[in-house]
N, CA, C and O atoms as a DFTB+ gen file, in Angstrom:
616 C
 N C O
     1  1      88.414     -12.359      25.327
     2  2      87.222     -13.133      25.611
     3  2      87.620     -14.494      26.173
     4  3      88.714     -14.993      25.910
     5  1      86.740     -15.068      26.930
     6  2      86.982     -16.396      27.495
     7  2      87.191     -17.389      26.370
     8  3      86.360     -17.521      25.472
     9  1      88.298     -18.076      26.435
    10  2      88.619     -19.021      25.382
    11  2      89.322     -20.222      25.988
    12  3      90.282     -20.074      26.744
    13  1      88.845     -21.397      25.657
    14  2      89.477     -22.627      26.119
    15  2      90.721     -22.850      25.261
    16  3      90.668     -22.718      24.038
    17  1      91.829     -23.185      25.899
    18  2      93.066     -23.436      25.170
    19  2      93.000     -24.791      24.453
    20  3      92.069     -25.570      24.655
    21  1      94.000     -25.048      23.620
    22  2      94.051     -26.354      22.954
    23  2      94.192     -27.470      23.982
    24  3      93.727     -28.586      23.751
    25  1      94.822     -27.184      25.101
    26  2      94.950     -28.190      26.157
    27  2      93.575     -28.631      26.646
    28  3      93.312     -29.829      26.758
    29  1      92.700     -27.675      26.938
    30  2      91.352     -27.989      27.369
    31  2      90.533     -28.643      26.266
    32  3      89.813     -29.612      26.503
    33  1      90.651     -28.106      25.066
    34  2      89.909     -28.634      23.916
    35  2      90.321     -30.077      23.623
    36  3      89.465     -30.949      23.481
    37  1      91.619     -30.328      23.533
    38  2      92.097     -31.680      23.248
    39  2      91.790     -32.631      24.407
    40  3      91.519     -33.812      24.192
    41  1      91.835     -32.103      25.646
    42  2      91.485     -32.932      26.801
    43  2      90.046     -33.405      26.734
    44  3      89.749     -34.559      27.042
    45  1      89.149     -32.509      26.329
    46  2      87.741     -32.896      26.149
    47  2      87.596     -33.929      25.039
    48  3      86.870     -34.912      25.186
    49  1      88.295     -33.698      23.923
    50  2      88.255     -34.666      22.820
    51  2      88.794     -36.025      23.261
    52  3      88.227     -37.066      22.927
    53  1      89.879     -36.007      24.003
    54  2      90.503     -37.230      24.497
    55  2      89.546     -38.019      25.379
    56  3      89.341     -39.214      25.167
    57  1      88.958     -37.348      26.371
    58  2      88.068     -38.059      27.282
    59  2      86.763     -38.474      26.604
    60  3      86.197     -39.515      26.938
    61  1      86.289     -37.684      25.673
    62  2      85.101     -38.071      24.920
    63  2      85.393     -39.315      24.078
    64  3      84.553     -40.209      23.976
    65  1      86.573     -39.370      23.483
    66  2      86.963     -40.552      22.703
    67  2      87.092     -41.781      23.602
    68  3      86.688     -42.879      23.218
    69  1      87.653     -41.597      24.797
    70  2      87.731     -42.716      25.747
    71  2      86.331     -43.206      26.104
    72  3      86.075     -44.409      26.143
    73  1      85.431     -42.266      26.363
    74  2      84.052     -42.630      26.710
    75  2      83.394     -43.394      25.563
    76  3      82.675     -44.368      25.783
    77  1      83.650     -42.942      24.349
    78  2      83.077     -43.602      23.170
    79  2      83.612     -45.027      23.033
    80  3      82.844     -45.956      22.783
    81  1      84.903     -45.201      23.194
    82  2      85.514     -46.538      23.083
    83  2      85.012     -47.453      24.196
    84  3      84.789     -48.643      23.971
    85  1      84.838     -46.909      25.379
    86  2      84.339     -47.721      26.496
    87  2      82.886     -48.121      26.244
    88  3      82.479     -49.230      26.590
    89  1      82.111     -47.230      25.646
    90  2      80.726     -47.553      25.309
    91  2      80.679     -48.685      24.275
    92  3      79.737     -49.476      24.248
    93  1      81.709     -48.747      23.428
    94  2      81.806     -49.810      22.423
    95  2      82.301     -51.127      23.022
    96  3      82.352     -52.144      22.331
    97  1      82.664     -51.107      24.308
    98  2      83.072     -52.330      24.979
    99  2      84.553     -52.466      25.276
   100  3      84.964     -53.451      25.889
   101  1      85.368     -51.503      24.858
   102  2      86.798     -51.569      25.161
   103  2      87.024     -51.171      26.612
   104  3      86.396     -50.241      27.118
   105  1      87.923     -51.881      27.270
   106  2      88.237     -51.550      28.662
   107  2      89.325     -50.485      28.727
   108  3      89.169     -49.494      29.440
   109  1      90.409     -50.667      28.006
   110  2      91.518     -49.714      27.979
   111  2      91.828     -49.355      26.534
   112  3      91.738     -50.192      25.636
   113  1      92.195     -48.091      26.327
   114  2      92.450     -47.587      24.983
   115  2      93.816     -46.913      24.962
   116  3      94.131     -46.100      25.832
   117  1      94.623     -47.257      23.966
   118  2      95.939     -46.641      23.811
   119  2      95.782     -45.208      23.310
   120  3      94.911     -44.921      22.489
   121  1      96.629     -44.316      23.810
   122  2      96.593     -42.930      23.354
   123  2      96.837     -42.839      21.852
   124  3      96.275     -41.977      21.176
   125  1      97.664     -43.716      21.342
   126  2      97.963     -43.713      19.903
   127  2      96.693     -43.931      19.091
   128  3      96.503     -43.300      18.051
   129  1      95.833     -44.810      19.555
   130  2      94.570     -45.088      18.865
   131  2      93.687     -43.834      18.828
   132  3      93.067     -43.533      17.808
   133  1      93.638     -43.120      19.934
   134  2      92.830     -41.898      19.995
   135  2      93.460     -40.801      19.137
   136  3      92.755     -40.091      18.420
   137  1      94.776     -40.663      19.211
   138  2      95.473     -39.650      18.414
   139  2      95.192     -39.852      16.931
   140  3      94.926     -38.893      16.207
   141  1      95.251     -41.094      16.487
   142  2      94.990     -41.386      15.076
   143  2      93.525     -41.169      14.714
   144  3      93.222     -40.614      13.657
   145  1      92.625     -41.597      15.574
   146  2      91.187     -41.470      15.291
   147  2      90.728     -40.013      15.257
   148  3      89.863     -39.652      14.459
   149  1      91.306     -39.180      16.117
   150  2      90.887     -37.777      16.229
   151  2      91.839     -36.809      15.535
   152  3      91.631     -35.596      15.567
   153  1      92.878     -37.345      14.912
   154  2      93.870     -36.530      14.211
   155  2      94.525     -35.509      15.151
   156  3      94.612     -34.322      14.839
   157  1      94.983     -36.001      16.306
   158  2      95.622     -35.175      17.317
   159  2      97.058     -35.638      17.536
   160  3      97.400     -36.779      17.227
   161  1      97.881     -34.767      18.059
   162  2      99.277     -35.082      18.344
   163  2      99.382     -36.067      19.515
   164  3      98.894     -35.794      20.612
   165  1     100.017     -37.205      19.270
   166  2     100.225     -38.195      20.325
   167  2     101.086     -37.610      21.444
   168  3     100.825     -37.855      22.622
   169  1     102.094     -36.850      21.082
   170  2     102.975     -36.229      22.064
   171  2     102.190     -35.282      22.983
   172  3     102.395     -35.274      24.197
   173  1     101.299     -34.494      22.397
   174  2     100.501     -33.552      23.188
   175  2      99.503     -34.295      24.074
   176  3      99.318     -33.929      25.234
   177  1      98.863     -35.329      23.543
   178  2      97.938     -36.121      24.352
   179  2      98.668     -36.767      25.525
   180  3      98.106     -36.897      26.613
   181  1      99.921     -37.173      25.307
   182  2     100.718     -37.773      26.382
   183  2     100.964     -36.792      27.514
   184  3     101.082     -37.197      28.671
   185  1     101.042     -35.509      27.194
   186  2     101.202     -34.475      28.224
   187  2      99.871     -34.182      28.924
   188  3      99.823     -33.998      30.140
   189  1      98.811     -34.145      28.145
   190  2      97.488     -33.801      28.674
   191  2      96.954     -34.885      29.614
   192  3      96.262     -34.580      30.586
   193  1      97.272     -36.131      29.329
   194  2      96.724     -37.234      30.122
   195  2      97.240     -37.217      31.563
   196  3      96.571     -37.724      32.463
   197  1      98.411     -36.643      31.786
   198  2      99.023     -36.648      33.126
   199  2      98.142     -35.952      34.171
   200  3      97.816     -36.572      35.183
   201  1      97.742     -34.682      33.966
   202  2      96.881     -34.068      34.987
   203  2      95.510     -34.735      35.089
   204  3      94.898     -34.722      36.157
   205  1      95.026     -35.311      34.002
   206  2      93.737     -36.022      34.051
   207  2      93.848     -37.268      34.936
   208  3      92.922     -37.611      35.672
   209  1      94.993     -37.927      34.846
   210  2      95.223     -39.100      35.693
   211  2      95.422     -38.669      37.147
   212  3      94.882     -39.294      38.059
   213  1      96.193     -37.605      37.363
   214  2      96.434     -37.104      38.723
   215  2      95.135     -36.660      39.393
   216  3      94.994     -36.775      40.611
   217  1      94.187     -36.155      38.606
   218  2      92.904     -35.708      39.144
   219  2      91.929     -36.866      39.348
   220  3      90.827     -36.670      39.859
   221  1      92.330     -38.056      38.953
   222  2      91.476     -39.220      39.147
   223  2      90.380     -39.380      38.108
   224  3      89.415     -40.111      38.331
   225  1      90.521     -38.699      36.966
   226  2      89.518     -38.822      35.908
   227  2      89.756     -40.055      35.034
   228  3      88.817     -40.604      34.457
   229  1      91.014     -40.483      34.941
   230  2      91.353     -41.674      34.169
   231  2      92.268     -42.579      34.987
   232  3      92.948     -42.140      35.914
   233  1      92.262     -43.838      34.619
   234  2      93.215     -44.791      35.183
   235  2      93.969     -45.411      34.018
   236  3      93.526     -45.344      32.871
   237  1      95.090     -46.004      34.317
   238  2      95.910     -46.589      33.259
   239  2      96.287     -48.021      33.601
   240  3      96.245     -48.449      34.754
   241  1      96.653     -48.734      32.559
   242  2      97.121     -50.108      32.684
   243  2      98.257     -50.281      31.690
   244  3      98.135     -49.923      30.518
   245  1      99.358     -50.833      32.167
   246  2     100.505     -51.052      31.288
   247  2     100.388     -52.401      30.603
   248  3      99.646     -53.281      31.040
   249  1     101.129     -52.540      29.532
   250  2     101.182     -53.825      28.844
   251  2     100.476     -53.816      27.509
   252  3      99.943     -52.799      27.066
   253  1     100.487     -54.977      26.879
   254  2      99.937     -55.124      25.528
   255  2      98.453     -54.767      25.461
   256  3      98.010     -54.176      24.477
   257  1      97.708     -55.104      26.450
   258  2      96.275     -54.796      26.498
   259  2      96.015     -53.519      27.292
   260  3      94.884     -53.249      27.697
   261  1      97.068     -52.738      27.511
   262  2      96.960     -51.552      28.351
   263  2      96.473     -50.321      27.629
   264  3      96.088     -50.362      26.461
   265  1      96.501     -49.238      28.350
   266  2      96.046     -47.952      27.844
   267  2      95.381     -47.181      28.961
   268  3      95.779     -47.280      30.122
   269  1      94.369     -46.413      28.607
   270  2      93.656     -45.577      29.569
   271  2      92.165     -45.863      29.509
   272  3      91.630     -46.274      28.480
   273  1      91.514     -45.636      30.635
   274  2      90.056     -45.722      30.688
   275  2      89.555     -44.671      31.672
   276  3      90.307     -44.190      32.520
   277  1      88.296     -44.325      31.552
   278  2      87.694     -43.398      32.501
   279  2      87.611     -44.067      33.863
   280  3      87.346     -45.265      33.955
   281  1      87.835     -43.309      34.906
   282  2      87.774     -43.877      36.259
   283  2      86.341     -43.929      36.793
   284  3      86.052     -44.635      37.759
   285  1      85.456     -43.175      36.153
   286  2      84.025     -43.181      36.497
   287  2      83.229     -43.216      35.190
   288  3      83.794     -43.104      34.103
   289  1      81.945     -43.370      35.312
   290  2      81.127     -43.393      34.099
   291  2      81.122     -42.011      33.444
   292  3      81.294     -40.994      34.116
   293  1      80.924     -41.988      32.138
   294  2      80.878     -40.727      31.385
   295  2      79.755     -39.837      31.896
   296  3      79.836     -38.615      31.766
   297  1      78.734     -40.406      32.460
   298  2      77.591     -39.668      33.002
   299  2      77.990     -38.892      34.256
   300  3      77.340     -37.907      34.606
   301  1      79.040     -39.321      34.925
   302  2      79.456     -38.713      36.197
   303  2      80.569     -37.684      36.054
   304  3      80.911     -37.016      37.030
   305  1      81.135     -37.541      34.875
   306  2      82.250     -36.611      34.672
   307  2      81.744     -35.391      33.917
   308  3      81.299     -35.494      32.774
   309  1      81.816     -34.228      34.572
   310  2      81.307     -33.010      33.942
   311  2      82.383     -32.318      33.106
   312  3      83.581     -32.487      33.332
   313  1      81.921     -31.546      32.148
   314  2      82.825     -30.741      31.328
   315  2      83.567     -29.749      32.225
   316  3      84.743     -29.461      32.002
   317  1      82.878     -29.235      33.230
   318  2      83.487     -28.305      34.178
   319  2      84.675     -28.954      34.890
   320  3      85.738     -28.344      35.015
   321  1      84.493     -30.172      35.347
   322  2      85.563     -30.873      36.064
   323  2      86.794     -31.047      35.172
   324  3      87.926     -30.878      35.625
   325  1      86.569     -31.379      33.928
   326  2      87.675     -31.570      32.982
   327  2      88.393     -30.244      32.733
   328  3      89.619     -30.168      32.814
   329  1      87.619     -29.205      32.431
   330  2      88.230     -27.912      32.138
   331  2      88.967     -27.336      33.338
   332  3      90.047     -26.768      33.183
   333  1      88.398     -27.476      34.535
   334  2      89.105     -26.979      35.717
   335  2      90.398     -27.751      35.957
   336  3      91.387     -27.178      36.414
   337  1      90.395     -29.030      35.655
   338  2      91.615     -29.827      35.806
   339  2      92.699     -29.342      34.849
   340  3      93.867     -29.249      35.229
   341  1      92.325     -29.037      33.627
   342  2      93.310     -28.679      32.605
   343  2      93.576     -27.177      32.490
   344  3      94.676     -26.770      32.114
   345  1      92.580     -26.354      32.812
   346  2      92.694     -24.910      32.591
   347  2      92.769     -24.097      33.882
   348  3      93.201     -22.944      33.871
   349  1      92.347     -24.700      34.994
   350  2      92.239     -23.945      36.237
   351  2      90.828     -23.411      36.390
   352  3      89.945     -23.748      35.600
   353  1      90.609     -22.578      37.403
   354  2      89.259     -22.081      37.663
   355  2      88.695     -21.278      36.492
   356  3      89.419     -20.529      35.836
   357  1      87.414     -21.438      36.241
   358  2      86.738     -20.659      35.212
   359  2      86.466     -19.279      35.786
   360  3      85.795     -19.140      36.808
   361  1      86.993     -18.265      35.122
   362  2      86.802     -16.904      35.606
   363  2      86.991     -15.933      34.448
   364  3      88.068     -15.896      33.853
   365  1      85.964     -15.141      34.114
   366  2      86.096     -14.218      32.989
   367  2      87.072     -13.068      33.259
   368  3      87.717     -12.584      32.329
   369  1      87.189     -12.627      34.504
   370  2      88.143     -11.577      34.885
   371  2      88.724     -11.908      36.252
   372  3      88.147     -12.697      36.999
   373  1      89.851     -11.316      36.578
   374  2      90.563     -11.703      37.795
   375  2      89.783     -11.461      39.081
   376  3      89.969     -12.192      40.054
   377  1      88.904     -10.442      39.110
   378  2      88.161     -10.187      40.351
   379  2      87.130     -11.280      40.631
   380  3      86.577     -11.334      41.729
   381  1      86.865     -12.147      39.662
   382  2      85.939     -13.264      39.868
   383  2      86.657     -14.546      40.296
   384  3      86.010     -15.535      40.640
   385  1      87.987     -14.529      40.274
   386  2      88.747     -15.729      40.618
   387  2      88.564     -16.137      42.070
   388  3      88.384     -17.314      42.381
   389  1      88.612     -15.158      42.945
   390  2      88.373     -15.434      44.363
   391  2      87.912     -14.153      45.039
   392  3      88.024     -13.064      44.476
   393  1      87.401     -14.295      46.233
   394  2      86.802     -13.138      46.914
   395  2      87.819     -12.058      47.264
   396  3      87.451     -10.890      47.395
   397  1      89.075     -12.418      47.415
   398  2      90.085     -11.444      47.804
   399  2      90.779     -10.758      46.640
   400  3      91.593      -9.862      46.861
   401  1      90.480     -11.153      45.398
   402  2      91.157     -10.564      44.246
   403  2      90.727      -9.116      44.055
   404  3      89.545      -8.786      44.155
   405  1      91.695      -8.266      43.782
   406  2      91.414      -6.850      43.570
   407  2      92.104      -6.394      42.286
   408  3      93.117      -6.956      41.870
   409  1      91.530      -5.363      41.671
   410  2      92.102      -4.872      40.414
   411  2      92.569      -3.428      40.492
   412  3      93.159      -2.928      39.535
   413  1      92.327      -2.753      41.588
   414  2      92.708      -1.353      41.696
   415  2      91.561      -0.399      41.386
   416  3      91.623       0.779      41.736
   417  1      90.533      -0.892      40.744
   418  2      89.364      -0.063      40.424
   419  2      88.138      -0.523      41.193
   420  3      87.014      -0.122      40.893
   421  1      88.364      -1.353      42.166
   422  2      87.266      -1.996      42.906
   423  2      86.234      -0.994      43.436
   424  3      85.031      -1.220      43.299
   425  1      86.680       0.083      44.025
   426  2      85.723       1.006      44.641
   427  2      84.887       1.775      43.610
   428  3      83.827       2.298      43.956
   429  1      85.336       1.852      42.366
   430  2      84.592       2.549      41.317
   431  2      83.954       1.585      40.312
   432  3      83.301       2.026      39.366
   433  1      84.132       0.310      40.503
   434  2      83.706      -0.669      39.493
   435  2      82.224      -1.008      39.618
   436  3      81.755      -1.423      40.678
   437  1      81.510      -0.827      38.537
   438  2      80.108      -1.234      38.494
   439  2      79.899      -2.416      37.540
   440  3      78.763      -2.816      37.286
   441  1      80.965      -2.957      37.028
   442  2      80.904      -4.058      36.064
   443  2      81.162      -5.408      36.722
   444  3      80.773      -6.445      36.185
   445  1      81.810      -5.403      37.868
   446  2      82.192      -6.639      38.549
   447  2      81.024      -7.611      38.686
   448  3      81.187      -8.814      38.481
   449  1      79.862      -7.098      39.028
   450  2      78.717      -7.984      39.263
   451  2      78.191      -8.592      37.970
   452  3      77.633      -9.690      37.981
   453  1      78.365      -7.892      36.863
   454  2      78.013      -8.454      35.557
   455  2      78.931      -9.632      35.248
   456  3      78.480     -10.676      34.777
   457  1      80.221      -9.452      35.519
   458  2      81.184     -10.548      35.301
   459  2      80.894     -11.715      36.233
   460  3      81.002     -12.873      35.827
   461  1      80.531     -11.430      37.459
   462  2      80.206     -12.506      38.394
   463  2      78.977     -13.280      37.919
   464  3      78.937     -14.505      38.034
   465  1      77.984     -12.582      37.392
   466  2      76.809     -13.252      36.830
   467  2      77.203     -14.137      35.642
   468  3      76.726     -15.263      35.511
   469  1      78.077     -13.613      34.785
   470  2      78.541     -14.377      33.622
   471  2      79.262     -15.650      34.078
   472  3      79.080     -16.721      33.499
   473  1      80.073     -15.515      35.113
   474  2      80.781     -16.682      35.643
   475  2      79.790     -17.720      36.158
   476  3      79.960     -18.914      35.913
   477  1      78.764     -17.277      36.865
   478  2      77.762     -18.196      37.416
   479  2      77.045     -18.944      36.295
   480  3      76.870     -20.160      36.371
   481  1      76.633     -18.223      35.260
   482  2      75.919     -18.850      34.140
   483  2      76.824     -19.868      33.435
   484  3      76.405     -20.992      33.160
   485  1      78.057     -19.468      33.146
   486  2      78.988     -20.367      32.467
   487  2      79.289     -21.587      33.331
   488  3      79.303     -22.712      32.831
   489  1      79.525     -21.375      34.600
   490  2      79.817     -22.477      35.518
   491  2      78.642     -23.454      35.600
   492  3      78.838     -24.668      35.543
   493  1      77.435     -22.929      35.733
   494  2      76.258     -23.806      35.791
   495  2      76.111     -24.618      34.516
   496  3      75.790     -25.805      34.566
   497  1      76.343     -23.981      33.371
   498  2      76.242     -24.684      32.093
   499  2      77.270     -25.805      32.010
   500  3      76.929     -26.939      31.673
   501  1      78.532     -25.492      32.316
   502  2      79.595     -26.492      32.205
   503  2      79.427     -27.633      33.209
   504  3      79.820     -28.767      32.935
   505  1      78.844     -27.331      34.368
   506  2      78.564     -28.380      35.351
   507  2      77.388     -29.254      34.925
   508  3      77.277     -30.403      35.353
   509  1      76.517     -28.714      34.088
   510  2      75.329     -29.470      33.664
   511  2      75.616     -30.408      32.492
   512  3      74.810     -31.289      32.194
   513  1      76.743     -30.230      31.835
   514  2      77.099     -31.061      30.678
   515  2      78.125     -32.105      31.091
   516  3      79.089     -31.809      31.798
   517  1      77.896     -33.335      30.634
   518  2      78.803     -34.437      30.977
   519  2      79.447     -35.013      29.721
   520  3      79.068     -34.683      28.598
   521  1      80.421     -35.873      29.941
   522  2      81.030     -36.577      28.806
   523  2      79.986     -37.380      28.043
   524  3      80.048     -37.485      26.818
   525  1      79.038     -37.941      28.763
   526  2      77.993     -38.710      28.085
   527  2      77.221     -37.826      27.105
   528  3      76.834     -38.281      26.029
   529  1      76.999     -36.581      27.470
   530  2      76.319     -35.653      26.565
   531  2      77.081     -35.487      25.256
   532  3      76.469     -35.351      24.197
   533  1      78.406     -35.496      25.320
   534  2      79.201     -35.299      24.108
   535  2      79.070     -36.482      23.153
   536  3      79.251     -36.329      21.945
   537  1      78.759     -37.647      23.686
   538  2      78.644     -38.839      22.846
   539  2      77.416     -38.789      21.941
   540  3      77.343     -39.506      20.942
   541  1      76.470     -37.956      22.289
   542  2      75.242     -37.860      21.512
   543  2      75.267     -36.726      20.495
   544  3      74.271     -36.477      19.817
   545  1      76.398     -36.038      20.386
   546  2      76.532     -34.954      19.428
   547  2      77.218     -35.448      18.158
   548  3      78.097     -36.308      18.220
   549  1      76.818     -34.906      17.004
   550  2      77.465     -35.330      15.761
   551  2      78.865     -34.736      15.644
   552  3      79.134     -33.652      16.161
   553  1      79.740     -35.446      14.968
   554  2      81.081     -34.924      14.692
   555  2      81.003     -34.077      13.425
   556  3      80.102     -34.255      12.606
   557  1      81.931     -33.176      13.272
   558  2      81.968     -32.363      12.069
   559  2      81.431     -30.973      12.291
   560  3      81.256     -30.531      13.426
   561  1      81.176     -30.298      11.209
   562  2      80.806     -28.889      11.265
   563  2      79.307     -28.638      11.371
   564  3      78.904     -27.520      11.692
   565  1      78.486     -29.616      11.118
   566  2      77.043     -29.418      11.144
   567  2      76.510     -29.509      12.569
   568  3      76.583     -30.570      13.190
   569  1      75.981     -28.420      13.086
   570  2      75.424     -28.409      14.441
   571  2      74.082     -29.125      14.452
   572  3      73.326     -29.047      13.484
   573  1      73.785     -29.820      15.540
   574  2      72.461     -30.437      15.643
   575  2      71.392     -29.353      15.652
   576  3      71.686     -28.203      15.979
   577  1      70.154     -29.697      15.297
   578  2      69.106     -28.679      15.157
   579  2      68.781     -27.911      16.436
   580  3      68.274     -26.792      16.357
   581  1      69.056     -28.472      17.603
   582  2      68.723     -27.778      18.840
   583  2      69.793     -26.813      19.298
   584  3      69.600     -26.105      20.286
   585  1      70.927     -26.767      18.598
   586  2      71.997     -25.839      18.964
   587  2      71.771     -24.544      18.198
   588  3      71.626     -24.551      16.975
   589  1      71.744     -23.446      18.920
   590  2      71.567     -22.157      18.272
   591  2      72.887     -21.416      18.273
   592  3      73.720     -21.597      19.162
   593  1      73.062     -20.598      17.289
   594  2      74.258     -19.764      17.243
   595  2      73.823     -18.311      17.277
   596  3      72.921     -17.903      16.546
   597  1      74.460     -17.551      18.115
   598  2      74.115     -16.138      18.259
   599  2      74.677     -15.359      17.077
   600  3      75.795     -15.611      16.629
   601  1      73.900     -14.425      16.584
   602  2      74.364     -13.561      15.509
   603  2      75.014     -12.345      16.137
   604  3      74.523     -11.798      17.125
   605  1      76.124     -11.930      15.552
   606  2      76.813     -10.769      16.107
   607  2      76.060      -9.497      15.738
   608  3      75.396      -9.413      14.705
   609  1      76.186      -8.523      16.612
   610  2      75.581      -7.208      16.327
   611  2      76.521      -6.411      15.471
   612  3      77.723      -6.353      15.733
   613  1      75.978      -5.801      14.453
   614  2      76.822      -4.963      13.582
   615  2      76.705      -3.503      13.911
   616  3      77.350      -2.672      13.272
């Protein structure tokens, strides 16, 4: 099943924490501060920040008052953009990755279009959510009342 790796998950947590600190008035935030606040590995965050910086999602400043900040407002950075930067293209199966991808069962496949629909729905959802949206969600295990959870079929 489609699953975001810890790289994508921690990247979202990292950028959400940066957005939160910037909303509080901080210009630059040290990775160590975020690692401690979110109980994440500083070493891993140091690896994750590199592609985020290369993609232009964050900027950095060296020195005592240095650290990282978002390069744009949290309202302008989508969850999709972050995940694609860290995970690559969103695609439930390889035939949805690009138009030329083939699996060997293409001529007999009647499921491909279902997967393509799933990709479209997931992509639209992830593009519609921004870092700013994450700032309005509670931390912890209690979901806000408007979040529904699907029950599995037995």
